Amino acid sequence: MPTPSPVSVPAFLYGTAWKEDRTQGLAELALRTGFRGIDTANQRRHYFEAAVGHALSAAYRAGVVAREDVFLQTKFTSRDGQDHRLPYDPSADLSTQVAQSMASSLEHLATSYVDSYVLHGPASSRGWTEEDAEVWAAMVRERSAGRARLLGVSNVSLRHLEEMATHHREAPAFVQNRCFARLGWDRDVRAFCAERGSVYQGFSLLTANPDVLGHPLVAHIAARESATPAQVVFRFALAVGMLPLTGTSDPRHMEQDLASGALVMTDDEVAAIESLSG
Ligand SMILES: NC(=O)c1ccc[n+]([C@@H]2O[C@H](COP(=O)([O-])OP(=O)(O)OC[C@H]3O[C@@H](n4cnc5c(N)ncnc54)[C@H](OP(=O)(O)O)[C@@H]3O)[C@@H](O)[C@H]2O)c1
C-alpha cells in the first residue's frame, strides 16, 4: 500500500452548521472563495452533511478543488445530541454506532476517508467516561482502517482531557471548543493542547465575545489596519496558534475572514487582547 501523504491542515475552517437548505450553496461558495477546510457533523439536527457532500461534488466537477485539496472534518454525535434522524441504530453498541455513523458520513460526503474525525462531545460534562473510551477506541479503529486520517474531540474541559490522557496514550490531533474571552480564551485547554501537540480549533469566536468586538483596543487595531473588529479577533486567534472556524453566510465576510491572516498586530497587542477579559 502506498504511504499516505501527511495531512495538510489549512489555517481556517468553514463551518457548515445551521444552514439547512443553504448548506450546499454556501459550502460551494466557501470553496470557491478559497476555504480549504470544511467542518461538518453527522448530526442532522444542526448540520446537513449530505448537502456538504453535494457542494464538494459540484466543486470537483467545476474544477474548483480536488478531494485531496480539501481538509474534510466530520463528527460522531452520540444519541443525546441527535434528534430522530439518526445515522445509526440506537440499540446497537457504541462501537457499532461509530462504524455506522462513519459509513453514513462517507456516503454523504462521497469519499473513502475524512481528514479528521471528531467526537462531538463526551458523554458526561463531569469527566471522561467508559462510554467515551469505547467510542474513542472505535474511532481509532476507523483510523486504522483508513477511513479517518486524524482524530479529535470537541466540547471538552481540561478535566476531560486529563482523564482521557490517563486512558489513552495518544493525544487527540484536534480539540474543538467554544472559545470565550472571559475564560482567557480557553487558556487551560489551549495550554494542555500546546503541551501535548494537539491543535486547538476555536468556534464562536465572534458570537461568544461581543465585548471584545466592541472593545476600544480592537477598534483601534481595526481602524489602523483598515479592517473590521471581526477580522482582528480572527487575526488574534491565528496569532495564538488557534485554528479558527467561521460559519459566515455572507460572501464578503468569507473573504474578510480568510484575509484576516494578513493583518499586522504586534506581540503586545496580541497579549493585550489575550488578557482582555481573562
Ligand atoms: N463542536 C461543536 O459543538 C460546534 C458548535 C458550534 C459550532 N461549531 C462549528 O463552528 C462553526 C462556526 O460556528 P460559530 O458558533 O463560530 O458561529 P458562526 O456560524 O460562524 O456565526 C458567526 C457569526 O459571526 C458573523 N460573522 C462571520 N464573519 C464575520 C465578519 N467577518 N464580520 C462580521 N460578522 C461576521 C456571522 O454573520 P454573517 O453570516 O452575516 O457573516 C455570524 O452571525 C459551525 O458552523 C460549526 O461547524 C461546532
Short mmCIF file of C-alpha atoms and ligand atoms in Angstrom, two decimals:
data_model
loop_
_atom_site.label_atom_id
_atom_site.label_comp_id
_atom_site.label_asym_id
_atom_site.label_seq_id
_atom_site.Cartn_x
_atom_site.Cartn_y
_atom_site.Cartn_z
CA MET A 1 0.00 0.00 0.00
CA PRO A 2 1.39 3.50 -0.77
CA THR A 3 2.23 5.63 2.28
CA PRO A 4 -0.44 8.32 2.66
CA SER A 5 0.86 11.88 2.38
CA PRO A 6 0.85 13.93 5.59
CA VAL A 7 -2.43 15.70 6.27
CA SER A 8 -2.26 19.34 5.34
CA VAL A 9 -4.33 21.42 7.76
CA PRO A 10 -5.48 24.81 6.44
CA ALA A 11 -5.31 27.96 8.58
CA PHE A 12 -9.12 28.40 8.67
CA LEU A 13 -12.12 26.07 8.70
CA TYR A 14 -15.51 26.80 7.15
CA GLY A 15 -18.27 25.58 9.46
CA THR A 16 -21.47 24.24 7.96
CA ALA A 17 -23.83 24.19 10.96
CA TRP A 18 -27.36 25.67 10.90
CA LYS A 19 -27.52 26.28 7.15
CA GLU A 20 -30.22 23.77 6.21
CA ASP A 21 -31.23 24.29 2.56
CA ARG A 22 -28.47 26.87 2.09
CA THR A 23 -25.76 24.37 3.08
CA GLN A 24 -24.85 23.25 -0.42
CA GLY A 25 -24.71 26.73 -1.94
CA LEU A 26 -22.77 28.24 0.95
CA ALA A 27 -20.27 25.40 1.25
CA GLU A 28 -19.65 25.57 -2.51
CA LEU A 29 -19.23 29.35 -2.30
CA ALA A 30 -16.79 28.92 0.60
CA LEU A 31 -14.66 26.59 -1.54
CA ARG A 32 -14.81 29.00 -4.48
CA THR A 33 -13.81 31.87 -2.15
CA GLY A 34 -10.73 29.95 -1.05
CA PHE A 35 -11.58 27.93 2.05
CA ARG A 36 -9.82 24.58 2.01
CA GLY A 37 -11.12 23.23 5.31
CA ILE A 38 -14.71 22.15 5.89
CA ASP A 39 -16.24 21.24 9.24
CA THR A 40 -19.47 19.26 9.43
CA ALA A 41 -21.09 16.52 11.53
CA ASN A 42 -23.36 13.53 11.01
CA GLN A 43 -25.95 15.26 13.18
CA ARG A 44 -28.95 16.20 11.09
CA ARG A 45 -30.32 18.33 13.94
CA HIS A 46 -27.69 21.04 13.31
CA TYR A 47 -25.91 20.01 10.09
CA PHE A 48 -26.90 18.82 6.60
CA GLU A 49 -23.90 16.60 5.87
CA ALA A 50 -25.30 15.20 2.62
CA ALA A 51 -25.63 18.75 1.28
CA VAL A 52 -21.96 19.35 2.14
CA GLY A 53 -21.22 16.28 0.01
CA HIS A 54 -23.23 17.78 -2.86
CA ALA A 55 -21.24 21.02 -2.56
CA LEU A 56 -17.97 19.09 -2.71
CA SER A 57 -19.10 17.07 -5.74
CA ALA A 58 -20.16 20.27 -7.52
CA ALA A 59 -16.82 21.91 -6.69
CA TYR A 60 -14.89 18.85 -8.00
CA ARG A 61 -16.96 18.83 -11.22
CA ALA A 62 -16.35 22.55 -11.75
CA GLY A 63 -12.61 22.09 -11.21
CA VAL A 64 -12.58 24.40 -8.17
CA VAL A 65 -10.82 21.81 -6.00
CA ALA A 66 -9.94 18.12 -5.97
CA ARG A 67 -10.67 15.87 -2.99
CA GLU A 68 -7.03 15.96 -1.89
CA ASP A 69 -7.07 19.77 -1.76
CA VAL A 70 -9.75 19.79 0.93
CA PHE A 71 -9.36 19.11 4.64
CA LEU A 72 -12.65 17.42 5.45
CA GLN A 73 -13.72 17.07 9.06
CA THR A 74 -16.86 15.44 10.41
CA LYS A 75 -18.06 14.19 13.78
CA PHE A 76 -19.62 11.30 15.62
CA THR A 77 -22.55 12.60 17.67
CA SER A 78 -23.96 10.44 20.45
CA ARG A 79 -27.69 9.74 20.90
CA ASP A 80 -28.15 12.65 23.34
CA GLY A 81 -27.02 15.19 20.75
CA GLN A 82 -29.27 13.88 17.97
CA ASP A 83 -32.94 14.24 17.08
CA HIS A 84 -34.94 11.40 15.47
CA ARG A 85 -32.82 11.50 12.26
CA LEU A 86 -30.12 9.12 13.45
CA PRO A 87 -27.19 7.91 11.35
CA TYR A 88 -27.03 4.64 13.32
CA ASP A 89 -29.11 2.03 15.10
CA PRO A 90 -29.59 3.43 18.63
CA SER A 91 -29.98 -0.08 20.05
CA ALA A 92 -26.56 -1.12 18.73
CA ASP A 93 -23.49 -0.91 20.98
CA LEU A 94 -21.41 2.28 20.80
CA SER A 95 -18.65 0.73 18.66
CA THR A 96 -21.23 -0.30 16.08
CA GLN A 97 -22.82 3.16 16.21
CA VAL A 98 -19.45 4.74 15.41
CA ALA A 99 -18.91 2.35 12.47
CA GLN A 100 -22.43 3.01 11.14
CA SER A 101 -22.12 6.79 11.57
CA MET A 102 -18.77 6.78 9.74
CA ALA A 103 -20.18 4.65 6.89
CA SER A 104 -23.07 7.12 6.57
CA SER A 105 -20.69 10.14 6.64
CA LEU A 106 -18.54 8.67 3.87
CA GLU A 107 -21.66 8.10 1.79
CA HIS A 108 -22.91 11.65 2.44
CA LEU A 109 -19.53 13.13 1.61
CA ALA A 110 -18.91 10.82 -1.37
CA THR A 111 -15.42 9.95 -0.19
CA SER A 112 -13.50 6.97 1.13
CA TYR A 113 -11.90 8.87 4.04
CA VAL A 114 -12.20 12.01 6.13
CA ASP A 115 -9.16 14.01 7.15
CA SER A 116 -10.39 14.45 10.68
CA TYR A 117 -12.99 12.56 12.73
CA VAL A 118 -14.15 14.25 15.91
CA LEU A 119 -16.05 13.03 18.95
CA HIS A 120 -18.72 15.75 19.08
CA GLY A 121 -18.97 15.72 22.86
CA PRO A 122 -18.14 13.45 25.77
CA ALA A 123 -20.99 11.54 27.42
CA SER A 124 -20.81 13.46 30.70
CA SER A 125 -19.84 17.04 31.45
CA ARG A 126 -18.10 15.79 34.61
CA GLY A 127 -15.31 13.75 33.08
CA TRP A 128 -14.09 11.13 30.58
CA THR A 129 -16.28 8.04 30.96
CA GLU A 130 -16.11 4.37 29.95
CA GLU A 131 -18.57 5.22 27.14
CA ASP A 132 -16.17 7.87 25.82
CA ALA A 133 -13.31 5.37 25.98
CA GLU A 134 -15.38 2.87 23.96
CA VAL A 135 -16.29 5.49 21.33
CA TRP A 136 -12.68 6.68 21.12
CA ALA A 137 -11.41 3.11 20.66
CA ALA A 138 -13.94 2.66 17.83
CA MET A 139 -12.73 5.92 16.26
CA VAL A 140 -9.14 4.65 16.46
CA ARG A 141 -10.28 1.52 14.58
CA GLU A 142 -11.84 3.72 11.88
CA ARG A 143 -8.50 5.46 11.53
CA SER A 144 -6.62 2.14 11.39
CA ALA A 145 -8.97 1.06 8.61
CA GLY A 146 -8.03 4.20 6.63
CA ARG A 147 -11.43 5.88 6.88
CA ALA A 148 -10.13 8.74 9.06
CA ARG A 149 -6.68 10.25 8.99
CA LEU A 150 -6.67 12.21 12.26
CA LEU A 151 -8.91 12.15 15.34
CA GLY A 152 -10.26 14.86 17.60
CA VAL A 153 -12.56 15.68 20.49
CA SER A 154 -14.95 18.58 20.98
CA ASN A 155 -16.72 20.36 23.81
CA VAL A 156 -14.21 19.20 26.39
CA SER A 157 -12.86 20.64 29.63
CA LEU A 158 -9.32 20.36 30.94
CA ARG A 159 -10.59 17.58 33.21
CA HIS A 160 -11.89 15.59 30.23
CA LEU A 161 -8.52 15.91 28.53
CA GLU A 162 -6.54 14.98 31.63
CA GLU A 163 -8.68 11.91 32.28
CA MET A 164 -8.59 10.98 28.61
CA ALA A 165 -4.79 11.12 28.79
CA THR A 166 -4.76 8.53 31.59
CA HIS A 167 -6.86 6.12 29.44
CA HIS A 168 -5.24 6.64 26.04
CA ARG A 169 -1.55 7.14 25.41
CA GLU A 170 -2.11 9.15 22.27
CA ALA A 171 -3.38 12.74 22.40
CA PRO A 172 -6.18 13.86 20.07
CA ALA A 173 -4.85 15.67 16.99
CA PHE A 174 -7.61 18.29 17.44
CA VAL A 175 -9.58 19.80 20.29
CA GLN A 176 -12.58 21.83 19.09
CA ASN A 177 -14.16 24.15 21.68
CA ARG A 178 -16.34 27.23 22.02
CA CYS A 179 -13.87 29.96 22.87
CA PHE A 180 -14.85 32.53 25.48
CA ALA A 181 -12.56 35.51 26.08
CA ARG A 182 -13.82 35.65 29.68
CA LEU A 183 -12.20 32.23 30.23
CA GLY A 184 -8.88 33.54 28.97
CA TRP A 185 -9.88 32.27 25.53
CA ASP A 186 -9.99 28.71 26.97
CA ARG A 187 -6.50 29.26 28.36
CA ASP A 188 -6.20 25.98 30.31
CA VAL A 189 -7.36 23.78 27.46
CA ARG A 190 -5.13 25.62 24.99
CA ALA A 191 -2.12 25.19 27.27
CA PHE A 192 -2.83 21.46 27.58
CA CYS A 193 -3.15 21.21 23.78
CA ALA A 194 0.16 23.01 23.32
CA GLU A 195 1.89 20.61 25.73
CA ARG A 196 0.54 17.51 24.02
CA GLY A 197 0.81 18.69 20.42
CA SER A 198 -2.96 18.94 19.80
CA VAL A 199 -4.26 21.69 17.54
CA TYR A 200 -6.91 23.84 19.23
CA GLN A 201 -9.89 24.65 17.00
CA GLY A 202 -11.92 27.63 18.24
CA PHE A 203 -15.56 28.27 17.38
CA SER A 204 -18.00 31.05 18.34
CA LEU A 205 -15.01 33.39 18.44
CA LEU A 206 -17.30 36.27 17.42
CA THR A 207 -20.66 35.30 18.89
CA ALA A 208 -19.25 34.33 22.31
CA ASN A 209 -17.26 37.57 22.62
CA PRO A 210 -19.37 40.66 21.82
CA ASP A 211 -17.49 42.72 24.45
CA VAL A 212 -14.19 42.06 22.68
CA LEU A 213 -15.68 43.05 19.32
CA GLY A 214 -16.74 46.37 20.87
CA HIS A 215 -13.52 46.98 22.79
CA PRO A 216 -11.58 50.22 22.00
CA LEU A 217 -8.29 48.33 21.55
CA VAL A 218 -9.87 46.09 18.90
CA ALA A 219 -11.49 49.13 17.25
CA HIS A 220 -8.10 50.90 17.25
CA ILE A 221 -6.30 47.97 15.56
CA ALA A 222 -9.18 47.54 13.09
CA ALA A 223 -9.05 51.23 12.09
CA ARG A 224 -5.27 51.18 11.68
CA GLU A 225 -5.39 48.03 9.54
CA SER A 226 -8.45 49.16 7.54
CA ALA A 227 -10.13 46.02 8.79
CA THR A 228 -13.16 45.04 10.84
CA PRO A 229 -13.23 44.07 14.54
CA ALA A 230 -14.20 40.54 13.45
CA GLN A 231 -11.02 40.31 11.39
CA VAL A 232 -8.95 41.48 14.36
CA VAL A 233 -10.42 38.69 16.51
CA PHE A 234 -9.62 36.08 13.85
CA ARG A 235 -6.10 37.51 13.44
CA PHE A 236 -5.65 37.25 17.20
CA ALA A 237 -6.86 33.63 17.16
CA LEU A 238 -4.34 32.76 14.44
CA ALA A 239 -1.56 34.59 16.32
CA VAL A 240 -2.04 32.49 19.45
CA GLY A 241 -1.97 29.28 17.40
CA MET A 242 -5.68 28.51 17.10
CA LEU A 243 -7.32 27.02 14.07
CA PRO A 244 -10.43 29.24 13.88
CA LEU A 245 -13.82 28.32 12.46
CA THR A 246 -16.23 30.66 10.75
CA GLY A 247 -19.70 29.76 9.58
CA THR A 248 -20.45 33.06 7.89
CA SER A 249 -23.22 33.13 5.28
CA ASP A 250 -22.02 36.44 3.86
CA PRO A 251 -19.76 36.33 0.76
CA ARG A 252 -17.93 39.49 1.85
CA HIS A 253 -17.33 38.10 5.33
CA MET A 254 -15.96 34.88 3.77
CA GLU A 255 -13.33 36.98 2.00
CA GLN A 256 -12.64 39.10 5.08
CA ASP A 257 -12.30 36.08 7.35
CA LEU A 258 -9.76 34.46 5.00
CA ALA A 259 -7.88 37.77 4.62
CA SER A 260 -7.61 38.30 8.38
CA GLY A 261 -4.33 36.37 8.43
CA ALA A 262 -2.63 39.26 6.62
CA LEU A 263 -3.41 41.86 9.32
CA VAL A 264 -0.38 43.14 11.22
CA MET A 265 -0.51 43.05 15.02
CA THR A 266 2.33 43.48 17.49
CA ASP A 267 3.10 40.86 20.15
CA ASP A 268 1.98 43.40 22.77
CA GLU A 269 -1.38 43.81 21.02
CA VAL A 270 -1.85 40.04 20.86
CA ALA A 271 -1.01 39.78 24.58
CA ALA A 272 -3.36 42.66 25.40
CA ILE A 273 -6.27 41.00 23.57
CA GLU A 274 -5.45 37.68 25.23
CA SER A 275 -5.87 39.28 28.64
CA LEU A 276 -8.87 41.50 27.78
CA SER A 277 -11.42 39.60 29.82
CA GLY A 278 -9.44 36.67 31.17
N1 LIG B 1 -18.34 21.24 18.01
C1 LIG B 1 -19.45 21.89 18.26
O1 LIG B 1 -20.23 21.52 19.16
C2 LIG B 1 -19.77 23.13 17.47
C3 LIG B 1 -20.73 24.03 17.99
C4 LIG B 1 -20.97 25.19 17.25
C5 LIG B 1 -20.32 25.43 16.05
N2 LIG B 1 -19.41 24.52 15.59
C6 LIG B 1 -18.75 24.71 14.28
O2 LIG B 1 -18.25 26.04 14.20
C7 LIG B 1 -18.79 26.69 13.05
C8 LIG B 1 -18.89 28.17 13.32
O3 LIG B 1 -19.87 28.39 14.31
P1 LIG B 1 -19.85 29.67 15.25
O4 LIG B 1 -20.52 29.29 16.52
O5 LIG B 1 -18.46 30.20 15.30
O6 LIG B 1 -20.80 30.69 14.57
P2 LIG B 1 -20.95 31.16 13.06
O7 LIG B 1 -21.98 30.34 12.41
O8 LIG B 1 -19.61 31.25 12.44
O9 LIG B 1 -21.56 32.59 13.25
C9 LIG B 1 -20.70 33.67 13.40
C10 LIG B 1 -21.44 34.94 13.32
O10 LIG B 1 -20.45 35.90 13.01
C11 LIG B 1 -20.79 36.58 11.82
N3 LIG B 1 -19.55 36.79 11.05
C12 LIG B 1 -18.68 35.91 10.50
N4 LIG B 1 -17.65 36.53 9.90
C13 LIG B 1 -17.89 37.85 10.09
C14 LIG B 1 -17.20 39.00 9.72
N5 LIG B 1 -16.05 38.97 9.03
N6 LIG B 1 -17.74 40.20 10.08
C15 LIG B 1 -18.87 40.27 10.77
N7 LIG B 1 -19.58 39.19 11.16
C16 LIG B 1 -19.08 38.01 10.81
C17 LIG B 1 -21.78 35.74 11.11
O11 LIG B 1 -22.70 36.56 10.40
P3 LIG B 1 -22.79 36.52 8.80
O12 LIG B 1 -23.31 35.16 8.44
O13 LIG B 1 -23.70 37.63 8.47
O14 LIG B 1 -21.38 36.74 8.34
C18 LIG B 1 -22.49 35.01 12.24
O15 LIG B 1 -23.58 35.74 12.72
C19 LIG B 1 -20.14 25.98 12.82
O16 LIG B 1 -20.63 26.12 11.51
C20 LIG B 1 -19.75 24.55 13.13
O17 LIG B 1 -19.09 23.98 12.02
C21 LIG B 1 -19.12 23.39 16.28
#
